[in-house]
Short mmCIF file of C-alpha atoms in Angstrom, two decimals:
data_model
loop_
_atom_site.label_atom_id
_atom_site.label_comp_id
_atom_site.label_asym_id
_atom_site.label_seq_id
_atom_site.Cartn_x
_atom_site.Cartn_y
_atom_site.Cartn_z
CA ALA A 1 140.87 24.82 121.41
CA VAL A 2 138.73 27.37 119.59
CA ARG A 3 135.07 26.80 120.44
CA ASP A 4 133.40 29.27 118.08
CA GLY A 5 134.26 31.22 114.96
CA SER A 6 133.99 34.62 116.63
CA GLY A 7 136.88 34.01 119.01
CA LEU A 8 134.81 35.51 121.81
CA SER A 9 133.62 32.38 123.61
CA ARG A 10 134.76 31.94 127.20
CA LYS A 11 135.38 28.32 126.24
CA ASN A 12 138.22 29.26 123.87
CA TYR A 13 141.52 28.01 125.24
CA LEU A 14 143.69 29.98 122.87
CA THR A 15 144.68 33.52 123.79
CA PRO A 16 144.57 36.31 121.20
CA ASN A 17 148.39 36.46 121.39
CA ALA A 18 148.64 32.73 120.69
CA MET A 19 146.30 33.06 117.70
CA ALA A 20 148.36 35.99 116.35
CA ALA A 21 151.55 33.93 116.79
CA LEU A 22 149.96 31.03 114.89
CA LEU A 23 148.97 33.33 112.02
CA ARG A 24 152.46 34.87 111.86
CA HIS A 25 153.95 31.38 111.80
CA MET A 26 151.62 30.26 109.02
CA ALA A 27 152.45 33.35 106.96
CA ARG A 28 156.06 32.08 106.76
CA HIS A 29 155.30 28.34 106.64
CA ARG A 30 156.07 26.33 103.50
CA HIS A 31 152.34 25.58 103.21
CA ALA A 32 151.28 29.22 103.68
CA GLY A 33 149.61 29.33 100.26
CA ALA A 34 147.48 26.27 101.02
CA PHE A 35 146.52 27.74 104.41
CA ARG A 36 145.50 31.09 102.85
CA ALA A 37 143.48 29.27 100.20
CA THR A 38 141.23 27.85 102.94
CA LEU A 39 140.17 31.35 104.01
CA PRO A 40 137.25 33.13 102.34
CA ALA A 41 138.14 36.08 100.08
CA GLY A 42 136.34 39.41 100.29
CA GLY A 43 133.80 40.00 97.54
CA GLU A 44 133.78 36.43 96.16
CA ALA A 45 130.49 34.70 95.38
CA GLY A 46 129.90 31.81 97.76
CA SER A 47 132.19 33.37 100.35
CA THR A 48 131.12 34.38 103.85
CA LEU A 49 132.70 37.72 102.89
CA ARG A 50 130.80 38.04 99.59
CA SER A 51 129.18 41.36 100.58
CA ARG A 52 132.23 42.74 102.42
CA LEU A 53 135.70 43.97 101.51
CA ALA A 54 135.27 43.50 97.74
CA GLY A 55 138.44 44.45 95.91
CA ALA A 56 140.47 44.78 99.11
CA GLY A 57 142.45 41.57 98.55
CA VAL A 58 141.46 40.37 102.02
CA ARG A 59 141.21 36.75 103.12
CA ALA A 60 139.71 36.29 106.56
CA LYS A 61 137.84 33.94 108.86
CA THR A 62 134.40 35.17 109.80
CA GLY A 63 132.56 34.18 112.93
CA SER A 64 129.55 35.08 114.98
CA LEU A 65 128.23 34.76 118.49
CA ASP A 66 124.60 35.89 118.81
CA ALA A 67 124.56 39.54 117.65
CA VAL A 68 128.36 39.88 117.36
CA ARG A 69 130.20 39.59 114.06
CA CYS A 70 133.98 39.28 113.87
CA LEU A 71 136.70 39.03 111.25
#
């Protein structure tokens, strides 16, 4: 289970390696396009990345834990 969007919570039960494996799997999955479409795009209005990575073609999940920000 992932307990917070930053991935830094001690209550996360998914290792970084397991998360990377999941993302690699989804990149090849037949529904990869639908999965990517759920992620915010850099520079888009209404996106959590609206003020970051504009024009970089990046889709990412943002998260925070107090004063920490992660992508």
